[in-house]
Structure formats: C-alpha cells, structure tokens
Amino acid sequence: MIKTKNYDFDAIVVGSGMSGGYAAKEFCEKGYKTLVLDRGKPIEHGNYETEFKPPWEMEFRGKMHSEEIKEKYFIQKKGHGVSDYTKHHFINDLENPYIQGKPYLWTRSSKVGGKSVIWSRQSYRWNKLDFEANQKDGHGIDWPIRYDDLAPWYDYVEPFIGISGSYENLDELPDGQFLPPIPLNVVERQVKASIETNFPGRKMIPARVAHLTEPQPIHLELGRGQCQSRNQCGRGCSWGGYYSSVSGALPAAKRTGNLTLTANAQVQEVLYDSKTGKASGIRYVDTVSGETNIVTARVVFMCASTLGTLQILMNSTSDKYPDGIGNTSGVLGRYIMDHVHGAGANGIMPGHRDSYYKGRNPGGIYIPRFQNIKEQQSDYLRGYGYQGGASRSTRVNAQRANQTGIGKSFKEANREPGSWKFKVTSFGEVLPDFNNRVFLHASNKDQWGMPLLITNVAYGENEAKMKQDMMDSAVAMLKAAGLKNVRGYNKPMAPGRSIHEMGGACMGRDPKTSYLNQWNQSHEVANLFVTDGAAFSSVSCVNPSITFMALTARAVDYADKQLKSGII
C-alpha cells in the first residue's frame, strides 16, 4: 500500500555520499528545504564502532572468518578495505544481489555517507586533455564542458574538503587550493630524485589526499581536526581528520535547519508527471518496515552512486518513457567504465636503516600520467598514473603476524623494523565503449521488489596493452632508483575492482546520443539532475571524487538559478 506523506520538499537528493552530501549542503545553504534519502543504515559521526579498538579486542584480531566471507561478503571482500574492523560499512552480498552477465565487482556501502566513509581520500583535478580526449580520439561522447568550465568549482569545493598537496605547476595534473602536503620520507625522496633524473618529463610528488594537515576555520567550526596519521580511516574518524560526507557536508547541511535525512530508504523510482513533463518526486521503500512512501519536490538530484542511480532511473518507467525516465535516446546504462587497475611493481631499498617516519602515512606518493600527453607515445590510447609509497616492514605488514614465539629474542626481533620497501600500483583510463552496459532483469527482483541489475562490462585490447606498460614502466623506474628484488606484477582484475565506476547517464551536447546536458540536467526532464559518476563521459586516470563534488556544486548553482527564475 502506498502512503503519500503530507509534505513536499524543495529538493530531493537520492544518496548521501560524495555527491549527495555535497548537493544537500549546497541546497540547504541556499535556503531550500531538502530531503536526503539513503538506502544505508544510519551512522552517527563520532560514534564509529571499531574506532580505536586494538587487535586483541577483536575476536579474530581484525581478520574475517572465512565462513563469514563466504556467506555474506563474497563480492565485497574482493574489493578494497574490507576487514573485521570495517565490514559493517559494506553491504551484505547475500541480501543485496545483482547479476554478473560478465564479471563485475560492485562495491557498495551499507551506511549513510556511502563510500565517502571508506574511500582512499586521493584527490586530483582532471586536466584539460581529460575533457578533450573523447573528441580527439573518437571514443565515447564528447564532453559538453571543458576544464575551464569546472576549474572555478574545484576552487570552490577544495577548501571545504581540505586537501593536502604540493604545488607543482603541471599541465597534466593541475594544482588546486591545498593545505600543506604530507612530506615524503627518506626513501620516497630518493626514488623521486632518481625518477626525475633518469626519466625526463616524469614527476613523483606527495599524494594529494583529503586529510587535514592544517585545519582552517571552515573545518574547525564543523568540529573537524588535524589528521593524526593513524591510518585507520576505513573505520571512521571521530574528529574528521579526513573528509567524509558524514563529517563535512551533512553536518554543514544540518546546521542550516533545512535538512531532512531519511536512512533505510531504498529509492525505487523517480516519478514522472506527464502533464508537466517534469519529475514530481520519488517512490521509496523503508527497508526496515517494508512500507512504500512517495515524497514530492520541485527538483530531484540523483546521487546514489553510479550503478545505483542507473538502476533507479531505468526502473522509472511511464507511458512516455518505457525504458527509463528521460531515456528516449536509449543511451541510459551505456558506456559503463572503471579504471583499469592491478599492475605495478615493488622492491626493497637498501640502506637507510637509521631512518624512520612519524605515524602511518595516509597518502604516500603519486606519479602523474606521462604517456600520450603531447604526442602519441605508445600502442594504446590515453594514460595512467601511479600511487604508492615507501615504508619499513613491521610485524604486521611483513606478514609476520601469524608467527608464533616466546621470550626475549622473539620480542626484540619484532621491535626492530625491517627493510625499506617501495611499491607502486597504477590506475589507467579505459576507453568509453557503447557495448559496456548495465540493464535490469525483466523479472528477478530483490527482497524489496527492486529489479536486479545485470552488468555486462569488460575491458578491451587497449586496456590490456596499457596494463603491460604499467608494469614494465614501473619495473624500469624502480630498478633505476636502485631498488633490489624488484618484482613487477600484472594481475587480472574484473571491472569494478577500482571502485571508480562511472558512466551510464553521460553528459553530452546531443540529446540523441547523451542523457545529460552541460549542467548535469536531463535533456528531457528539466528538473532531474544526475551528479554522481553516472554523469561522466570518460574517466581520466585520476581518482574521481573531487570531480564528483565540483560538478555537483556547479549543478546545484545552476538549478538554484533555474528554480528562482521559475524555469523548473
């Protein structure tokens, strides 16, 4: 039975993660009564259940029982960051099925705040080439915007997020509004010097990460404080040393008095009003009570994460839009992308046994893209960057945690740090492919009645060639830097493993070939916007979250003007 509530909102935001949280903040600060609906369970910032817990207070010392993985986390565990400390932040795979037409690792959050609580905090601007690549090489849909359109919005969101980084003046990795960088350690400085000497045109810089190295008033007034380099971020950080939606955007929205946040709300449909030609609201299911609800608003922002948003849009059918709201073009669900990942190298750096570092560096290093920038240098299109860093072996990270022993010599052996290790892993840009798609099963549904999503996504020959170069170039750089026992790797990984899924409701100029216009606005339903990864027409090679937020802020600003002018 459908229960229609007695109230309307100015704006409904579906999802509360990177883009949803930021959309809520922007709408609320502009004075709009805003409803945020999130499928996840409630989470209270400052009350993270495993924060500060030492291993000896965990039943399996932080490891997960194999039977629990097999039963509940058989997909999530193949991704990044799932442990006994963090498993409650991830969905139960058994209870949240989807269909892998081709192998696809779909990592999903189980909590309000989405993946902003569990992300890796790497934050890089796209460059000019990223927005022009589709047009230049003919793959995918040409972006309807360029870097200069988004640059002011990077400037706008970065100070609020708080990103540590160094100023490098690189065209391939534009600078932003940075807090002081997290310094490189002694081995990272040595490797940097070698790479920049032996490979002209390549740079190695401190990773740009959303950690507060020098909190500003905009952070302190929200109760956020300086990063303590604990490197336990996946559990949650009660003082907001790293940015998440629940420590930043949602509290900022809440303090305006304009925010209503509803958890356990599985949105199933964007409602379409054929009389007005607009979205009229949302239908969702309370996953605790099973009750179906309808809420209405003047504008709807879809920020449910890439595949979640697509699942909802494709399930929003009507006589006018039998294949999904606003989908006359038939491109909804097409051009699904994820960074190609799983190649790099590692080795041992001799010496420096008298050097150590303070804390557990949450960032490390970044080597920006150096291939195919000014000219075509390889047998594949586009490029990649490396993330990584140097550290000393300890009892835990040297895989000695399971060793047994007793006595003075055993204790002393575990007090002594081991050799310096250095490693890099890569993230590369995939080519947009019309045939990489997701769609809904005709009859199979989940326990709340939502049609199951089918993934049909695969990497191609271009990505295979790129991965080989990722490994070969990493090995060459590490050997030149003097590392020993250098080992390259090139592991097969299914799409989704990078947790950077994008595409499916791509921005473009032509309504016949794209779903959204240059303002993240549906070409056909004027008060419907998509600002999460689904809107992306290509994926660059850098982590996308800061671009999600910049596009969201820009879209809300545009929607605000449209609302005030009475156009939508």
Coordinates of C-alpha atoms in Angstrom, one line a residue:
M1 CA 0.0 0.0 0.0
I2 CA 1.4 3.4 -1.0
K3 CA 1.4 6.1 1.7
T4 CA 1.6 9.6 0.4
K5 CA 3.1 11.9 3.0
N6 CA 1.6 15.4 3.6
Y7 CA 4.6 17.4 2.9
D8 CA 6.7 18.4 -0.1
F9 CA 10.3 19.5 -0.2
D10 CA 12.1 22.0 -2.4
A11 CA 14.7 19.4 -3.3
I12 CA 15.1 15.7 -3.0
V13 CA 18.7 14.3 -3.1
V14 CA 19.0 10.5 -3.6
G15 CA 22.2 9.3 -1.9
S16 CA 24.3 10.9 0.8
G17 CA 27.9 10.1 -0.2
M18 CA 30.4 12.3 -2.1
S19 CA 27.9 13.9 -4.5
G20 CA 24.7 13.5 -2.5
G21 CA 26.2 15.0 0.7
Y22 CA 27.6 17.9 -1.3
A23 CA 24.3 18.5 -3.1
A24 CA 22.5 18.5 0.3
K25 CA 24.9 21.1 1.7
E26 CA 24.6 23.4 -1.3
F27 CA 20.8 23.3 -1.4
C28 CA 20.4 23.7 2.4
E29 CA 22.8 26.6 2.5
K30 CA 20.9 28.3 -0.3
G31 CA 17.7 28.0 1.8
Y32 CA 16.0 25.1 0.2
K33 CA 14.1 22.5 2.3
T34 CA 16.0 19.4 1.3
L35 CA 15.2 15.7 1.8
V36 CA 18.1 13.3 1.5
L37 CA 17.1 9.6 1.0
D38 CA 19.8 7.0 1.6
R39 CA 19.5 3.2 1.3
G40 CA 22.1 2.7 4.0
K41 CA 21.7 2.4 7.7
P42 CA 22.1 5.4 10.0
I43 CA 25.5 6.4 11.1
E44 CA 26.4 8.9 13.8
H45 CA 29.6 10.9 13.2
G46 CA 31.9 10.5 16.2
N47 CA 30.5 7.1 17.1
Y48 CA 32.3 4.6 14.9
E49 CA 32.0 1.2 16.5
T50 CA 35.5 -0.2 15.9
E51 CA 37.5 3.1 16.1
F52 CA 40.4 2.8 18.5
K53 CA 39.9 -0.9 19.0
P54 CA 43.2 -2.8 19.3
P55 CA 43.5 -6.2 17.6
W56 CA 43.3 -8.1 20.9
E57 CA 39.7 -6.8 21.4
M58 CA 38.7 -8.2 18.1
E59 CA 37.5 -11.8 18.0
F60 CA 39.8 -12.7 15.1
R61 CA 42.4 -9.9 15.7
G62 CA 41.0 -8.0 12.8
K63 CA 40.8 -10.8 10.3
M64 CA 37.5 -12.1 9.0
H65 CA 36.3 -15.6 9.4
S66 CA 36.3 -17.5 6.1
E67 CA 32.8 -18.7 6.6
E68 CA 31.5 -15.2 7.1
I69 CA 33.3 -14.0 3.9
K70 CA 31.8 -16.9 2.0
E71 CA 28.3 -16.3 3.3
K72 CA 28.0 -12.5 3.4
Y73 CA 30.9 -10.7 1.8
F74 CA 31.9 -12.9 -1.1
I75 CA 32.0 -9.9 -3.5
Q76 CA 32.8 -7.0 -1.2
K77 CA 35.9 -8.9 0.2
K78 CA 37.3 -9.0 -3.4
G79 CA 37.4 -5.2 -3.4
H80 CA 39.3 -2.8 -1.2
G81 CA 39.3 -2.2 2.6
V82 CA 37.0 -4.9 3.9
S83 CA 38.1 -6.3 7.2
D84 CA 36.7 -7.3 10.6
Y85 CA 37.2 -3.6 11.5
T86 CA 35.2 -2.2 8.6
K87 CA 32.8 -4.9 7.3
H88 CA 29.8 -3.2 8.8
H89 CA 30.4 -0.3 6.4
F90 CA 29.8 -2.7 3.4
I91 CA 26.6 -4.3 2.2
N92 CA 25.8 -7.9 2.8
D93 CA 26.2 -9.6 -0.7
L94 CA 23.7 -12.3 0.1
E95 CA 20.9 -9.7 0.9
N96 CA 21.8 -7.4 -2.0
P97 CA 22.1 -9.5 -5.1
Y98 CA 22.9 -8.4 -8.7
I99 CA 23.6 -10.5 -11.8
Q100 CA 27.1 -10.5 -13.4
G101 CA 26.5 -11.0 -17.1
K102 CA 30.2 -10.6 -17.2
P103 CA 32.4 -10.5 -14.1
Y104 CA 32.0 -7.1 -12.3
L105 CA 32.9 -6.4 -8.7
W106 CA 30.3 -4.0 -7.3
T107 CA 31.5 -2.5 -4.1
R108 CA 28.6 -0.9 -2.1
S109 CA 28.3 0.9 1.2
S110 CA 25.8 -0.2 3.8
K111 CA 25.7 3.2 5.7
V112 CA 24.6 6.8 5.3
G113 CA 27.5 8.7 3.9
G114 CA 28.1 6.0 1.3
K115 CA 31.6 5.3 0.2
S116 CA 32.8 8.7 1.4
V117 CA 33.4 6.9 4.8
I118 CA 35.6 4.2 3.3
W119 CA 37.3 5.9 0.4
S120 CA 41.1 6.2 -0.1
R121 CA 41.0 10.1 0.0
Q122 CA 43.1 10.5 -3.1
S123 CA 42.0 13.8 -4.6
Y124 CA 43.2 15.1 -8.0
R125 CA 41.8 17.5 -10.5
W126 CA 41.3 16.4 -14.1
N127 CA 43.3 18.2 -16.7
K128 CA 42.3 19.9 -20.0
L129 CA 43.2 16.8 -22.0
D130 CA 40.8 14.7 -20.0
F131 CA 37.8 16.7 -21.1
E132 CA 39.0 16.7 -24.8
A133 CA 40.1 13.1 -25.2
N134 CA 36.8 11.7 -26.4
Q135 CA 36.6 14.3 -29.2
K136 CA 40.2 13.8 -30.2
D137 CA 40.4 10.0 -30.5
G138 CA 36.7 9.5 -31.3
H139 CA 35.9 7.1 -28.4
G140 CA 32.8 7.9 -26.4
I141 CA 30.7 11.1 -26.2
D142 CA 32.4 14.4 -26.3
W143 CA 32.1 16.2 -23.0
P144 CA 29.9 19.4 -23.3
I145 CA 32.2 21.1 -20.9
R146 CA 36.0 21.7 -20.7
Y147 CA 38.4 22.1 -17.8
D148 CA 38.0 25.9 -17.6
D149 CA 34.2 25.4 -17.0
L150 CA 35.0 23.3 -13.9
A151 CA 38.1 25.0 -12.6
P152 CA 36.2 27.6 -10.5
W153 CA 34.2 24.8 -8.9
Y154 CA 37.3 22.9 -8.0
D155 CA 38.4 26.1 -6.3
Y156 CA 35.1 26.3 -4.6
V157 CA 34.9 22.8 -3.1
E158 CA 38.6 22.1 -2.3
P159 CA 38.9 24.5 0.7
F160 CA 35.8 22.9 2.3
I161 CA 37.0 19.4 1.7
G162 CA 40.6 20.1 2.9
I163 CA 43.1 18.6 0.5
S164 CA 46.8 18.4 1.3
G165 CA 49.1 18.7 -1.6
S166 CA 52.2 20.3 -3.2
Y167 CA 52.2 23.0 -5.9
E168 CA 53.9 21.5 -9.0
N169 CA 52.7 23.6 -12.0
L170 CA 52.0 20.6 -14.1
D171 CA 49.6 20.8 -17.1
E172 CA 48.8 17.1 -16.7
L173 CA 47.9 17.5 -13.0
P174 CA 46.6 21.0 -12.3
D175 CA 47.2 22.5 -8.9
G176 CA 44.4 23.3 -6.6
Q177 CA 43.6 25.0 -3.2
F178 CA 45.9 23.0 -1.0
L179 CA 46.8 22.5 2.6
P180 CA 50.4 21.7 3.3
P181 CA 51.5 18.4 1.8
I182 CA 52.3 15.3 3.8
P183 CA 56.1 15.1 3.4
L184 CA 57.8 12.3 1.6
N185 CA 60.0 10.1 3.7
V186 CA 63.7 9.5 3.0
V187 CA 63.3 6.6 0.6
E188 CA 60.5 8.4 -1.3
R189 CA 62.7 11.4 -1.7
Q190 CA 65.5 9.2 -3.1
V191 CA 63.2 7.5 -5.6
K192 CA 61.7 10.8 -6.6
A193 CA 65.2 12.2 -7.4
S194 CA 66.1 9.1 -9.4
I195 CA 62.9 9.1 -11.5
E196 CA 63.0 12.8 -12.3
T197 CA 66.7 12.5 -13.3
N198 CA 66.5 9.3 -15.3
F199 CA 63.1 9.8 -16.9
P200 CA 62.8 13.4 -18.1
G201 CA 59.2 14.5 -18.1
R202 CA 58.2 12.3 -15.2
K203 CA 57.4 13.6 -11.7
M204 CA 56.9 12.0 -8.4
I205 CA 55.0 14.1 -5.8
P206 CA 53.3 13.7 -2.5
A207 CA 49.9 12.2 -2.8
R208 CA 47.1 14.8 -2.8
V209 CA 44.7 13.5 -0.2
A210 CA 41.7 14.8 1.7
H211 CA 43.4 14.9 5.1
L212 CA 43.6 18.0 7.2
T213 CA 47.3 18.8 7.7
E214 CA 46.5 22.3 8.8
P215 CA 42.8 22.7 9.7
Q216 CA 41.2 26.0 8.7
P217 CA 38.3 27.8 10.4
I218 CA 35.9 26.3 7.9
H219 CA 36.9 22.8 9.2
L220 CA 37.2 23.7 12.9
E221 CA 33.7 25.1 13.0
L222 CA 32.3 21.8 11.9
G223 CA 34.3 20.0 14.7
R224 CA 37.0 18.6 12.3
G225 CA 40.6 18.4 13.5
Q226 CA 44.0 17.6 12.2
C227 CA 44.8 14.2 10.8
Q228 CA 46.8 12.1 13.3
S229 CA 48.2 9.7 10.7
R230 CA 46.7 6.7 12.4
N231 CA 45.8 5.2 9.0
Q232 CA 42.6 3.6 10.4
C233 CA 40.4 5.7 8.2
G234 CA 38.2 2.9 7.0
R235 CA 36.8 2.5 10.5
G236 CA 35.7 6.2 10.5
C237 CA 37.4 9.2 12.1
S238 CA 35.6 10.8 15.0
W239 CA 37.4 14.2 14.6
G240 CA 37.1 14.3 10.9
G241 CA 40.9 14.2 10.1
Y242 CA 39.9 13.0 6.7
Y243 CA 36.9 14.2 4.7
S244 CA 33.7 12.2 4.6
S245 CA 30.2 13.3 3.9
V246 CA 29.2 12.5 7.5
S247 CA 32.0 14.7 9.0
G248 CA 31.7 17.5 6.4
A249 CA 28.9 18.1 4.0
L250 CA 26.0 16.6 6.0
P251 CA 26.8 18.5 9.3
A252 CA 27.1 21.7 7.2
A253 CA 23.7 21.0 5.8
K254 CA 22.2 20.0 9.1
R255 CA 23.2 23.3 10.8
T256 CA 21.0 25.3 8.4
G257 CA 17.9 23.7 9.7
N258 CA 16.8 22.8 6.2
L259 CA 17.9 19.2 6.1
T260 CA 15.8 16.1 6.5
L261 CA 17.8 12.9 6.3
T262 CA 16.0 9.6 5.9
A263 CA 18.1 6.4 6.2
N264 CA 17.0 2.8 5.3
A265 CA 15.2 4.3 2.3
Q266 CA 15.6 2.3 -0.9
V267 CA 14.6 4.6 -3.7
Q268 CA 13.0 2.6 -6.5
E269 CA 11.6 5.2 -8.9
V270 CA 11.7 8.8 -9.9
L271 CA 8.1 9.7 -10.6
Y272 CA 7.2 11.4 -13.8
D273 CA 4.3 13.8 -14.3
S274 CA 3.1 13.6 -17.9
K275 CA 1.1 16.8 -17.5
T276 CA 4.1 19.0 -16.6
G277 CA 6.8 16.9 -18.3
K278 CA 8.8 17.0 -15.0
A279 CA 9.8 14.7 -12.2
S280 CA 7.2 15.0 -9.4
G281 CA 9.0 13.1 -6.7
I282 CA 10.3 9.8 -5.5
R283 CA 8.9 6.4 -4.5
Y284 CA 11.0 4.6 -2.0
V285 CA 10.7 1.6 0.3
D286 CA 11.6 1.7 4.0
T287 CA 13.8 -1.4 4.2
V288 CA 13.0 -1.8 7.9
S289 CA 9.2 -1.5 7.9
G290 CA 8.7 -2.5 4.3
E291 CA 6.4 0.5 3.8
T292 CA 6.3 2.2 0.5
N293 CA 6.3 6.0 0.5
I294 CA 6.1 8.8 -2.0
V295 CA 7.6 12.2 -1.5
T296 CA 7.5 15.2 -3.8
A297 CA 9.8 18.1 -4.6
R298 CA 10.5 20.8 -7.1
V299 CA 13.8 19.3 -8.2
V300 CA 15.4 15.8 -7.9
F301 CA 19.1 15.2 -7.8
M302 CA 20.3 11.6 -8.3
C303 CA 23.5 10.8 -6.4
A304 CA 23.0 7.2 -5.4
S305 CA 26.4 6.1 -6.8
T306 CA 26.9 5.3 -10.5
L307 CA 25.2 1.9 -10.7
G308 CA 22.6 2.6 -8.0
T309 CA 21.5 5.7 -9.8
L310 CA 21.2 3.9 -13.1
Q311 CA 19.2 1.1 -11.5
I312 CA 16.7 3.7 -10.2
L313 CA 16.5 5.7 -13.5
M314 CA 15.9 2.6 -15.6
N315 CA 13.2 1.4 -13.2
S316 CA 11.4 4.8 -13.5
T317 CA 9.1 3.9 -16.4
S318 CA 6.0 5.5 -17.7
D319 CA 4.0 5.6 -20.9
K320 CA 6.3 8.2 -22.3
Y321 CA 9.5 6.6 -21.0
P322 CA 9.0 2.8 -21.1
D323 CA 12.9 2.3 -20.9
G324 CA 13.6 4.7 -18.1
I325 CA 12.8 8.3 -17.4
G326 CA 14.3 10.7 -19.9
N327 CA 15.7 7.8 -22.0
T328 CA 14.3 8.4 -25.5
S329 CA 17.9 8.2 -26.8
G330 CA 18.4 4.7 -25.4
V331 CA 21.8 5.6 -24.0
L332 CA 20.9 5.2 -20.4
G333 CA 23.0 2.4 -18.9
R334 CA 25.6 2.6 -21.8
Y335 CA 29.3 3.5 -21.6
I336 CA 30.0 2.0 -18.1
M337 CA 33.6 2.5 -17.2
D338 CA 36.0 1.8 -14.3
H339 CA 39.7 2.5 -14.1
V340 CA 41.9 -0.4 -15.2
H341 CA 44.0 -1.5 -12.2
G342 CA 46.2 -4.3 -11.0
A343 CA 49.7 -3.6 -12.5
G344 CA 52.8 -2.1 -10.9
A345 CA 56.0 -3.2 -9.1
N346 CA 57.6 -3.3 -5.7
G347 CA 61.1 -3.8 -4.4
I348 CA 63.5 -3.4 -1.4
M349 CA 65.6 -0.3 -0.9
P350 CA 69.0 -1.0 0.6
G351 CA 70.2 1.2 3.4
H352 CA 68.5 4.0 5.4
R353 CA 68.3 1.6 8.4
D354 CA 68.7 4.6 10.8
S355 CA 65.7 6.4 9.4
Y356 CA 62.0 6.1 10.2
Y357 CA 58.9 8.2 9.9
K358 CA 56.2 9.5 12.2
G359 CA 52.8 8.0 12.1
R360 CA 51.3 5.9 9.3
N361 CA 51.3 8.0 6.1
P362 CA 47.8 8.1 4.8
G363 CA 48.8 9.3 1.4
G364 CA 52.2 8.2 0.0
I365 CA 53.3 9.3 -3.4
Y366 CA 51.8 10.0 -6.8
I367 CA 53.4 9.7 -10.2
P368 CA 51.2 11.7 -12.7
R369 CA 50.4 10.5 -16.1
F370 CA 53.4 10.8 -18.5
Q371 CA 52.2 8.8 -21.6
N372 CA 50.4 10.1 -24.6
I373 CA 50.1 13.7 -23.4
K374 CA 51.6 15.9 -26.1
E375 CA 52.1 13.2 -28.7
Q376 CA 51.2 9.5 -29.1
Q377 CA 54.0 7.5 -27.5
S378 CA 52.6 4.0 -27.1
D379 CA 50.5 1.4 -28.9
Y380 CA 47.5 2.2 -26.7
L381 CA 45.3 5.4 -26.2
R382 CA 45.2 7.6 -23.1
G383 CA 47.3 7.0 -20.0
Y384 CA 47.7 6.1 -16.4
G385 CA 49.2 7.3 -13.1
Y386 CA 50.9 5.5 -10.1
Q387 CA 50.1 5.6 -6.4
G388 CA 52.3 4.0 -3.8
G389 CA 55.0 4.8 -1.3
A390 CA 57.8 3.6 0.9
S391 CA 57.6 2.0 4.4
R392 CA 59.5 -0.2 6.7
S393 CA 58.5 -3.7 7.4
T394 CA 56.9 -4.4 10.7
R395 CA 55.5 -7.4 12.3
V396 CA 52.1 -6.8 10.7
N397 CA 53.0 -5.6 7.2
A398 CA 55.8 -8.1 6.8
Q399 CA 53.2 -10.9 7.1
R400 CA 54.8 -12.0 10.4
A401 CA 51.5 -11.5 12.4
N402 CA 50.8 -15.2 12.3
Q403 CA 54.3 -16.3 13.5
T404 CA 54.4 -17.8 17.0
G405 CA 57.1 -17.4 19.5
I406 CA 58.1 -16.6 23.1
G407 CA 60.9 -15.0 25.0
K408 CA 63.2 -12.1 24.9
S409 CA 64.7 -12.8 21.5
F410 CA 61.2 -13.1 19.9
K411 CA 60.1 -9.8 21.4
E412 CA 63.3 -8.0 20.3
A413 CA 63.0 -9.3 16.8
N414 CA 59.6 -7.9 16.5
R415 CA 60.6 -4.5 17.8
E416 CA 63.2 -4.0 15.1
P417 CA 61.7 -2.5 11.9
G418 CA 62.6 -4.4 8.7
S419 CA 64.0 -3.2 5.4
W420 CA 62.6 -0.3 3.5
K421 CA 60.0 -1.4 0.9
F422 CA 58.7 0.7 -2.0
K423 CA 55.8 -0.1 -4.2
V424 CA 53.6 1.5 -6.9
T425 CA 50.3 0.5 -8.3
S426 CA 48.6 2.1 -11.3
F427 CA 45.2 3.4 -12.3
G428 CA 44.6 3.8 -16.0
E429 CA 41.9 5.3 -18.2
V430 CA 39.6 3.0 -20.1
L431 CA 38.1 3.8 -23.4
P432 CA 34.3 4.5 -23.3
D433 CA 32.5 1.7 -25.1
F434 CA 28.8 1.8 -26.0
N435 CA 28.6 -2.0 -25.5
N436 CA 29.7 -1.9 -21.9
R437 CA 26.3 -1.5 -20.2
V438 CA 24.1 -2.4 -17.3
F439 CA 20.3 -3.1 -17.5
L440 CA 17.5 -4.5 -15.5
H441 CA 16.4 -8.1 -15.3
A442 CA 12.8 -8.5 -16.6
S443 CA 11.5 -10.4 -13.6
N444 CA 14.1 -11.1 -10.9
K445 CA 13.8 -8.7 -8.0
D446 CA 15.4 -8.2 -4.6
Q447 CA 13.5 -8.6 -1.3
W448 CA 12.1 -5.1 -1.6
G449 CA 10.9 -5.5 -5.1
M450 CA 13.6 -3.7 -7.0
P451 CA 14.6 -5.3 -10.3
L452 CA 18.1 -6.8 -10.2
L453 CA 20.8 -5.0 -12.1
I454 CA 22.7 -7.0 -14.8
T455 CA 26.3 -6.0 -15.5
N456 CA 27.8 -6.5 -19.0
V457 CA 31.1 -4.8 -18.8
A458 CA 34.6 -5.8 -19.9
Y459 CA 38.0 -4.4 -20.6
G460 CA 39.3 -4.4 -24.1
E461 CA 42.6 -4.7 -26.0
N462 CA 43.6 -1.1 -25.3
E463 CA 43.4 -1.7 -21.5
A464 CA 45.4 -4.9 -21.9
K465 CA 48.2 -3.1 -23.7
M466 CA 48.1 -0.3 -21.1
K467 CA 48.4 -2.7 -18.2
Q468 CA 51.5 -4.3 -19.7
D469 CA 53.1 -0.9 -20.0
M470 CA 52.0 -0.1 -16.4
M471 CA 54.1 -3.0 -15.2
D472 CA 57.1 -2.6 -17.5
S473 CA 57.5 1.1 -16.8
A474 CA 57.1 0.6 -13.0
V475 CA 59.9 -2.1 -13.1
A476 CA 62.2 0.2 -15.1
M477 CA 61.7 3.1 -12.7
L478 CA 62.3 1.1 -9.6
K479 CA 65.4 -0.6 -10.9
A480 CA 66.8 2.7 -12.0
A481 CA 66.2 4.0 -8.5
G482 CA 68.4 1.3 -7.0
L483 CA 65.8 -0.9 -5.5
K484 CA 66.6 -4.6 -5.2
N485 CA 64.4 -7.7 -5.7
V486 CA 62.2 -5.6 -8.0
R487 CA 59.1 -7.6 -8.9
G488 CA 56.6 -6.4 -11.5
Y489 CA 53.0 -7.7 -11.5
N490 CA 50.1 -7.6 -13.9
K491 CA 47.1 -9.2 -12.3
P492 CA 43.8 -10.0 -14.0
M493 CA 41.1 -7.9 -12.4
A494 CA 37.4 -7.6 -13.3
P495 CA 35.9 -4.1 -13.8
G496 CA 34.6 -2.6 -10.6
R497 CA 37.7 -3.6 -8.7
S498 CA 39.0 0.0 -8.7
I499 CA 35.7 1.2 -7.2
H500 CA 35.7 4.1 -9.6
E501 CA 32.7 3.1 -11.7
M502 CA 31.4 5.9 -14.0
G503 CA 29.2 6.4 -17.0
G504 CA 25.7 5.2 -18.0
A505 CA 24.0 8.6 -17.9
C506 CA 26.6 10.5 -19.8
M507 CA 26.8 14.3 -20.4
G508 CA 26.9 15.5 -23.9
R509 CA 25.7 18.1 -26.4
D510 CA 23.3 16.0 -28.4
P511 CA 20.1 14.6 -26.8
K512 CA 20.1 11.8 -29.3
T513 CA 23.5 10.4 -28.1
S514 CA 23.7 11.5 -24.4
Y515 CA 21.5 11.6 -21.3
L516 CA 22.5 14.9 -19.7
N517 CA 23.4 18.4 -20.9
Q518 CA 26.3 20.5 -19.8
W519 CA 24.7 21.2 -16.4
N520 CA 24.2 17.6 -15.4
Q521 CA 20.5 18.1 -16.3
S522 CA 18.4 15.6 -18.1
H523 CA 17.9 16.6 -21.7
E524 CA 14.3 15.7 -21.5
V525 CA 13.1 16.1 -17.9
A526 CA 14.3 19.6 -16.8
N527 CA 14.1 19.2 -13.0
L528 CA 16.0 15.9 -13.0
F529 CA 19.8 16.1 -12.4
V530 CA 22.5 13.4 -12.1
T531 CA 25.7 14.4 -10.5
D532 CA 27.4 11.2 -9.4
G533 CA 29.7 9.1 -11.5
A534 CA 26.9 8.1 -13.8
A535 CA 27.2 11.5 -15.5
F536 CA 30.7 11.0 -16.6
S537 CA 31.5 10.6 -20.4
S538 CA 35.1 9.5 -19.7
V539 CA 37.1 8.6 -16.6
S540 CA 40.6 10.3 -16.8
C541 CA 43.1 8.3 -14.9
V542 CA 42.9 10.0 -11.6
N543 CA 40.5 9.4 -8.7
P544 CA 37.2 11.0 -9.4
S545 CA 35.6 12.0 -6.1
I546 CA 36.7 15.7 -6.1
T547 CA 35.3 16.0 -9.6
F548 CA 32.0 14.5 -8.4
M549 CA 31.7 17.2 -5.9
A550 CA 32.8 20.0 -8.2
L551 CA 30.2 19.0 -10.8
T552 CA 27.6 18.7 -8.1
A553 CA 28.2 22.2 -6.7
R554 CA 28.1 23.6 -10.2
A555 CA 24.8 21.8 -11.0
V556 CA 23.2 23.0 -7.8
D557 CA 24.2 26.6 -8.6
Y558 CA 22.6 26.2 -12.0
A559 CA 19.4 24.5 -10.6
D560 CA 19.1 27.3 -8.0
K561 CA 19.0 29.9 -10.7
Q562 CA 16.5 27.9 -12.7
L563 CA 14.3 27.5 -9.7
K564 CA 14.4 31.2 -8.8
S565 CA 13.6 32.1 -12.4
G566 CA 10.7 29.7 -12.4
I567 CA 12.0 27.7 -15.3
I568 CA 11.9 24.5 -13.4

